[in-house]
Short mmCIF file of C-alpha atoms and ligand atoms in Angstrom, two decimals:
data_model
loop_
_atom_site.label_atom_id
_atom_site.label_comp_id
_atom_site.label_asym_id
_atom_site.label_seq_id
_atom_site.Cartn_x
_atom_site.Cartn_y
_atom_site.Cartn_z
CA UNK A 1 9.80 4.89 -2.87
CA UNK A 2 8.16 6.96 0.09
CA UNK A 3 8.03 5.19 3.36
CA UNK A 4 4.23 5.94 3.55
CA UNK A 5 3.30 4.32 0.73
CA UNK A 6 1.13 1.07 1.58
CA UNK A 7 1.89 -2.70 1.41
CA UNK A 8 0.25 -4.80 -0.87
CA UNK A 9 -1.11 -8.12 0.25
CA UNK A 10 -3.23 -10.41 -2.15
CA UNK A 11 -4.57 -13.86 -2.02
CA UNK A 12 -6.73 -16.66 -3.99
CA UNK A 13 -9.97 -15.51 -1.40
CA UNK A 14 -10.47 -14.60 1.65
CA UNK A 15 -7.37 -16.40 3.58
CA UNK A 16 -4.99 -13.65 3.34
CA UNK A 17 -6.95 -11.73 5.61
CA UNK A 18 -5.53 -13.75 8.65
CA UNK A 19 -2.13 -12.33 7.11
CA UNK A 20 -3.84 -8.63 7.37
CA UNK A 21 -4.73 -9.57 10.69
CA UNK A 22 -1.12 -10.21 11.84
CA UNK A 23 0.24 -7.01 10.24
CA UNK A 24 -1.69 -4.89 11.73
CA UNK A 25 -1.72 -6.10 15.30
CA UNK A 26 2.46 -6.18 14.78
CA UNK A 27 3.00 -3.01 12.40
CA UNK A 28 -0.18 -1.04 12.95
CA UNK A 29 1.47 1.90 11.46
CA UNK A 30 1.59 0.50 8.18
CA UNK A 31 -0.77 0.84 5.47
CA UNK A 32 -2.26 -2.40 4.05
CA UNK A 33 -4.02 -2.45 0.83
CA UNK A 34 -5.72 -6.01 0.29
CA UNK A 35 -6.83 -7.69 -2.65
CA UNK A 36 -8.96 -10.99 -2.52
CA UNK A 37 -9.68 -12.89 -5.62
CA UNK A 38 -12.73 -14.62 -4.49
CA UNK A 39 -13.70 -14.46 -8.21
CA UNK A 40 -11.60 -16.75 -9.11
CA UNK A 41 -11.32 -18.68 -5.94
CA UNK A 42 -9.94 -21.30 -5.44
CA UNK A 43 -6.49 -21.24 -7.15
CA UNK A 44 -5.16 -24.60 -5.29
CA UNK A 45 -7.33 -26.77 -7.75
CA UNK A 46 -6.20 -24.41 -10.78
CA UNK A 47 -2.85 -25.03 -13.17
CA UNK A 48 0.24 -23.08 -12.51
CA UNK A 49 0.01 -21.28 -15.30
CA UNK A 50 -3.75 -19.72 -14.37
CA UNK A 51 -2.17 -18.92 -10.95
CA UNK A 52 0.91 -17.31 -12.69
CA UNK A 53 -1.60 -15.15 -14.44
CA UNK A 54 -4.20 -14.22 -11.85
CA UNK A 55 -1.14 -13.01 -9.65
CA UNK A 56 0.62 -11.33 -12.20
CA UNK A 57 -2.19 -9.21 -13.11
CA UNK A 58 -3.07 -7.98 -9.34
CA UNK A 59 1.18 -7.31 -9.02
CA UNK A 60 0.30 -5.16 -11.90
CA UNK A 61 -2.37 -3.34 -10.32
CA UNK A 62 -0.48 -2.93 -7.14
CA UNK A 63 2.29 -1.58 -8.69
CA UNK A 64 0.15 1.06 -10.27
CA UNK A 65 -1.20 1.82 -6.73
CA UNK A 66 2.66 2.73 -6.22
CA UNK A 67 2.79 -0.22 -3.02
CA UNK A 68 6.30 -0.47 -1.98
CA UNK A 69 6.42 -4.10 -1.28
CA UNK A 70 3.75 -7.14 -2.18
CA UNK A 71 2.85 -9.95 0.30
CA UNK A 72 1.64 -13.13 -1.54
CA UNK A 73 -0.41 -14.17 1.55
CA UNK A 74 -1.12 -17.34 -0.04
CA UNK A 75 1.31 -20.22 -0.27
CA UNK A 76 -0.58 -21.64 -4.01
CA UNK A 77 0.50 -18.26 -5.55
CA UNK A 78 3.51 -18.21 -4.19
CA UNK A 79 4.53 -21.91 -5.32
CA UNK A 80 3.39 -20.66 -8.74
CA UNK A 81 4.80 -17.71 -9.05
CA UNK A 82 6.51 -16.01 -6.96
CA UNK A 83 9.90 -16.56 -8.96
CA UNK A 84 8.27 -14.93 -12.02
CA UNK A 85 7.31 -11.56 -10.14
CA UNK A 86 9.95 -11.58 -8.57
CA UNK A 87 11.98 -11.30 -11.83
CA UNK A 88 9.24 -8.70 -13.41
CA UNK A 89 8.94 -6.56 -10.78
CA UNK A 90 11.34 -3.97 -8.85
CA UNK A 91 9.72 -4.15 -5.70
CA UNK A 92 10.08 -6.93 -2.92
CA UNK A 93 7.97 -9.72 -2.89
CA UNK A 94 7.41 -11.43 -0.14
CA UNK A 95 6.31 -14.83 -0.34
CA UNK A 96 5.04 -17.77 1.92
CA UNK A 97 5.56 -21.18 2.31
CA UNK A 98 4.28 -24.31 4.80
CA UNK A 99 5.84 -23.68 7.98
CA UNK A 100 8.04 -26.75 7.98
CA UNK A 101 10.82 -25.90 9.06
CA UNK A 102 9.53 -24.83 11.92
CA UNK A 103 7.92 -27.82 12.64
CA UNK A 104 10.90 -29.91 12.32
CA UNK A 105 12.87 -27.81 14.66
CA UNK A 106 10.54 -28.02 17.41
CA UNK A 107 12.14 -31.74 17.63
CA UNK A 108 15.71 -30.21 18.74
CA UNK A 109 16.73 -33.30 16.65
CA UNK A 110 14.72 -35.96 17.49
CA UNK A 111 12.30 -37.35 14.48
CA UNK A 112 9.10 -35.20 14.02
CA UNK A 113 6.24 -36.57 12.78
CA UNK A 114 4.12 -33.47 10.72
CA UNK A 115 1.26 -33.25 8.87
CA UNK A 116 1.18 -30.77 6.36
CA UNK A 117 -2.10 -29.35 5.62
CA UNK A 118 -2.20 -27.91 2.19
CA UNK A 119 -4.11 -26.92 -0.93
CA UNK A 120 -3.12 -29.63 -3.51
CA UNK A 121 -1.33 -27.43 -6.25
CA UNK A 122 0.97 -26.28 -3.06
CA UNK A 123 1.47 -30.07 -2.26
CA UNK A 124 2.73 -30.93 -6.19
CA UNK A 125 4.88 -27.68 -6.97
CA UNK A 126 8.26 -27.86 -7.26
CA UNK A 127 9.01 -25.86 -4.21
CA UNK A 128 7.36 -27.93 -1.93
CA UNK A 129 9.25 -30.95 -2.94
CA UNK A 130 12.34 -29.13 -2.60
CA UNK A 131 11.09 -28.07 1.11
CA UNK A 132 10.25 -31.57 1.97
CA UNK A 133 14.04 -32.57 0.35
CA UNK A 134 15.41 -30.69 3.41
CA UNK A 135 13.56 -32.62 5.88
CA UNK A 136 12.46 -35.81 5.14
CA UNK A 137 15.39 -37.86 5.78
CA UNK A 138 14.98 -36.88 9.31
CA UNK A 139 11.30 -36.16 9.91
CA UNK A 140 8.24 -37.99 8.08
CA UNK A 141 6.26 -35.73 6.98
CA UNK A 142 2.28 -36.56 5.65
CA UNK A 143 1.29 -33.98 2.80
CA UNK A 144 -2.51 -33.88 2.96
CA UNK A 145 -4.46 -31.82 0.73
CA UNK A 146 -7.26 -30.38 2.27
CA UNK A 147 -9.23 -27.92 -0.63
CA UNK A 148 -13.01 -28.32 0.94
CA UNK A 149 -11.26 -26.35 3.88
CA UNK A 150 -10.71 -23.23 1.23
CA UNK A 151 -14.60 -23.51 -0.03
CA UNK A 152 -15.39 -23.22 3.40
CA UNK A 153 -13.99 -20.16 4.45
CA UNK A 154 -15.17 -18.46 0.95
CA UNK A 155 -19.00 -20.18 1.40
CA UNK A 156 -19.15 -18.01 4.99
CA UNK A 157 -19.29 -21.14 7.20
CA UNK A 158 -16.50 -21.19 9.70
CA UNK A 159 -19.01 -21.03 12.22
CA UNK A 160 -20.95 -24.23 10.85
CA UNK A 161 -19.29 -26.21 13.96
CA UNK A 162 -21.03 -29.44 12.47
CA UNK A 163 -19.66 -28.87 8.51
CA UNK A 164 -16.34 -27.76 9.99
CA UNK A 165 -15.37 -31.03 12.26
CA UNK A 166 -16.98 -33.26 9.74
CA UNK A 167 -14.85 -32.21 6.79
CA UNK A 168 -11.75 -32.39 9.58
CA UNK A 169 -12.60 -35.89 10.31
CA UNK A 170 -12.77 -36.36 6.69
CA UNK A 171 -9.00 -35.76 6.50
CA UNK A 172 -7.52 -36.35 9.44
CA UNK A 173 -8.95 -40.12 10.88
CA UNK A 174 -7.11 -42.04 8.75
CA UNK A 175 -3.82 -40.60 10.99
CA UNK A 176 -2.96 -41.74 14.44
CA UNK A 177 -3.01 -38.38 15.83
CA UNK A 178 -2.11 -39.16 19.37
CA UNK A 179 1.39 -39.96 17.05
CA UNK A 180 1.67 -36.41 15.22
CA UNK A 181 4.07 -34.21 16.61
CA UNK A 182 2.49 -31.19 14.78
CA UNK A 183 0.00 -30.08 12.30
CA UNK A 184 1.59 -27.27 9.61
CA UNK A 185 -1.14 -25.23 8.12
CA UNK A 186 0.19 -24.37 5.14
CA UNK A 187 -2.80 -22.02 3.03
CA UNK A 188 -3.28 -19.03 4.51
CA UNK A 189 -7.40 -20.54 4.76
CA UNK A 190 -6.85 -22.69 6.98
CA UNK A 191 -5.34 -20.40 9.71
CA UNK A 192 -8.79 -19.46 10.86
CA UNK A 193 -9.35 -22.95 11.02
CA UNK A 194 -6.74 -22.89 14.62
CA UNK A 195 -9.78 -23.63 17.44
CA UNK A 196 -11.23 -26.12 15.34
CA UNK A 197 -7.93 -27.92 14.56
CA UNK A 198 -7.26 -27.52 18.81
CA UNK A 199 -10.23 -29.18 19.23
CA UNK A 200 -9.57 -32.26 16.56
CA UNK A 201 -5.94 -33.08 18.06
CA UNK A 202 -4.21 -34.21 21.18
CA UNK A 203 -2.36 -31.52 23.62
CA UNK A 204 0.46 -33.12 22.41
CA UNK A 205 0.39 -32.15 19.05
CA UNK A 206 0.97 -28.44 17.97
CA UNK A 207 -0.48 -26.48 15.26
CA UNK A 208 1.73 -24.01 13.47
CA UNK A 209 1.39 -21.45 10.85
CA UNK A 210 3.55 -19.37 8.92
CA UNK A 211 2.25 -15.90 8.96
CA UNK A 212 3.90 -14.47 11.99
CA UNK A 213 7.19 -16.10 10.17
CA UNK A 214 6.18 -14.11 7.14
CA UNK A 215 5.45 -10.66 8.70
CA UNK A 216 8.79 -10.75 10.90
CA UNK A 217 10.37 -11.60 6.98
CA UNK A 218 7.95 -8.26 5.68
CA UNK A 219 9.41 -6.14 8.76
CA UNK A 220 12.95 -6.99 8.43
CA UNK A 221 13.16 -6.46 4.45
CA UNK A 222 10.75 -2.74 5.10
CA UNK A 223 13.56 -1.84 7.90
CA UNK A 224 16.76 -3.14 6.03
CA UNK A 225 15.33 -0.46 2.69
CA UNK A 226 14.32 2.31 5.02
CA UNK A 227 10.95 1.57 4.33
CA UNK A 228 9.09 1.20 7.16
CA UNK A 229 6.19 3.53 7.51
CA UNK A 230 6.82 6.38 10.11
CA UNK A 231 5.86 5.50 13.82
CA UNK A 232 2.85 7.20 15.00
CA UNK A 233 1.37 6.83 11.11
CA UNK A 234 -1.91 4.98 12.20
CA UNK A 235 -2.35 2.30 9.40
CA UNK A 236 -5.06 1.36 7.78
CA UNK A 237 -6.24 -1.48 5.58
CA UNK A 238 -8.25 -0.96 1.85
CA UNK A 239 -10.50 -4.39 1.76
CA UNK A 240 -10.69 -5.19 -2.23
CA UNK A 241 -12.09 -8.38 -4.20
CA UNK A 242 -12.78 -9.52 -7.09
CA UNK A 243 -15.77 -10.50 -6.08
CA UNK A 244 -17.85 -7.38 -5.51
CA UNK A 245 -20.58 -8.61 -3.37
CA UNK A 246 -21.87 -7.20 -0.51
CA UNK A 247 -21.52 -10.93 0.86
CA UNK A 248 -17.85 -10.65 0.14
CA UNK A 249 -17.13 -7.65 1.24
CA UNK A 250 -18.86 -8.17 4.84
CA UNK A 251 -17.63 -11.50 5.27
CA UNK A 252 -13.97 -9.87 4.64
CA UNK A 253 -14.77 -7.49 7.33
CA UNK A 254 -15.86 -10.61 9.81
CA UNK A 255 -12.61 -12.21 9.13
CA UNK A 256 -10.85 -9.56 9.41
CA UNK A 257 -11.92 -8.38 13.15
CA UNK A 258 -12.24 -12.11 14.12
CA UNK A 259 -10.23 -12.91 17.13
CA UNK A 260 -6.55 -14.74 16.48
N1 DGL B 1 -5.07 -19.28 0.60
C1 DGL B 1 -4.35 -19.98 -0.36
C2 DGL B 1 -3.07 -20.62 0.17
O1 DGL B 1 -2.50 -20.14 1.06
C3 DGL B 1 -4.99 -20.79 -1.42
C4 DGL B 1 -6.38 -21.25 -1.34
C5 DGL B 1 -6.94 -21.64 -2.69
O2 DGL B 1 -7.40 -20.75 -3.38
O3 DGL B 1 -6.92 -22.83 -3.06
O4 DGL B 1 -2.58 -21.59 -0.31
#
């Protein structure tokens, strides 16, 4: 597999983009190809078995783009599926997952107490209860589903300041924040959700997300294969969706140049 050849990322929507966003500002030689399935949007409120499928068949098409490794820049997918590619497909797969861990260790061993901010088929997979197995003897952790934060993003209103802090509120004033040691934002959605989150919670509390985590991982395996793309290459990212508005496509382009 040629070191040139691009990266495939994919995701439920338009969250993956803040992924895209992250891999070009750390590996802006590589070449991203993206694929958004805003059709089909939102996958957290779907069964495992339609995720398995949606995600299987845009693997499939990446793989006949000749990619040389997949991101799953969405945690739902990757709580459905990412096993089953994995097994199908001779190429890595790189996954994501709530950023607990990283959470926890903030604490350097005293008790954490985390939200985790999720869509609700990432909350009730298997893999997230074996995540929360590794920590919740020593940390309480607070699962909360959040899905009208994915609709959100996909609708075009991040910058509806009003819609935004009242669905927040919705979720979050039942906690005693001035008590929550961090909030994990654990969908790839809700990453461009970050200012608005600051805005909702003490100083004191941090907000964390795994897709630095997961590009370092996407680095690493590239380099360990001899796969990284050649430095000096330039880069490039290939918006795609399902969705083939003009709505969709712009908006992608929004997210896409909107600041970290
Ligand atoms: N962006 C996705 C995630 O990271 C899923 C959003 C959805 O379609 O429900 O979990």
């Amino acid at each position: 597999m040629a070191c040139d050849a691009p990266i495939g990322v994919f995701d439920s929507g338009l969250g993956g983009i803040s992924v895209v966003r992250e891999i070009r500002r750390d590996m802006p030689d590589e070449r991203v190809l993206y694929f958004g399935d805003s059709a089909n949007a939102p996958y957290g409120t779907k069964t495992p078995g339609q995720v398995r499928a949606l995600s299987d068949a845009i693997v499939e098409r990446f793989v006949r783009r000749g990619v040389k490794a997949v991101v799953i820049a969405c945690n739902t997918a990757t709580s459905a599926s990412v096993n089953e590619l994995r097994e199908r497909y001779d190429i890595p797969i790189i996954g994501m997952e709530p950023a607990l861990k990283v959470a926890c260790d903030r604490g350097h061993g005293r008790r954490q107490r985390v939200i985790v901010a999720a869509t609700p088929l990432t909350l009730r997979e298997r893999k997230f209860a074996a995540l929360m197995d590794r920590f919740k003897a020593d940390h309480t952790i607070f699962p909360e589903p959040c899905p009208d934060l994915v609709s959100i993003v996909e609708d075009g209103g991040l910058d509806d300041h009003g819609r935004v802090m009242a669905t927040l509120h919705g979720y979050f004033d039942r906690y005693d924040l001035h008590a929550i040691d961090a909030v994990v934002l654990g969908c790839t959605h809700f990453v461009f959700y970050r200012d608005y989150f600051r805005e909702l919670l003490p100083d004191s509390a941090a907000v964390i997300d795994g897709n630095e985590g997961t590009v370092r991982h996407l680095g690493v395996v590239l380099e360990s294969l001899g796969r990284l793309a050649p430095e000096g290459a330039g880069g490039g990212v290939e918006l795609a969706n399902s969705d083939r508005s003009a709505r969709i496509a712009e908006l992608s382009r929004t997210l896409l140049a909107r600041p970290r």
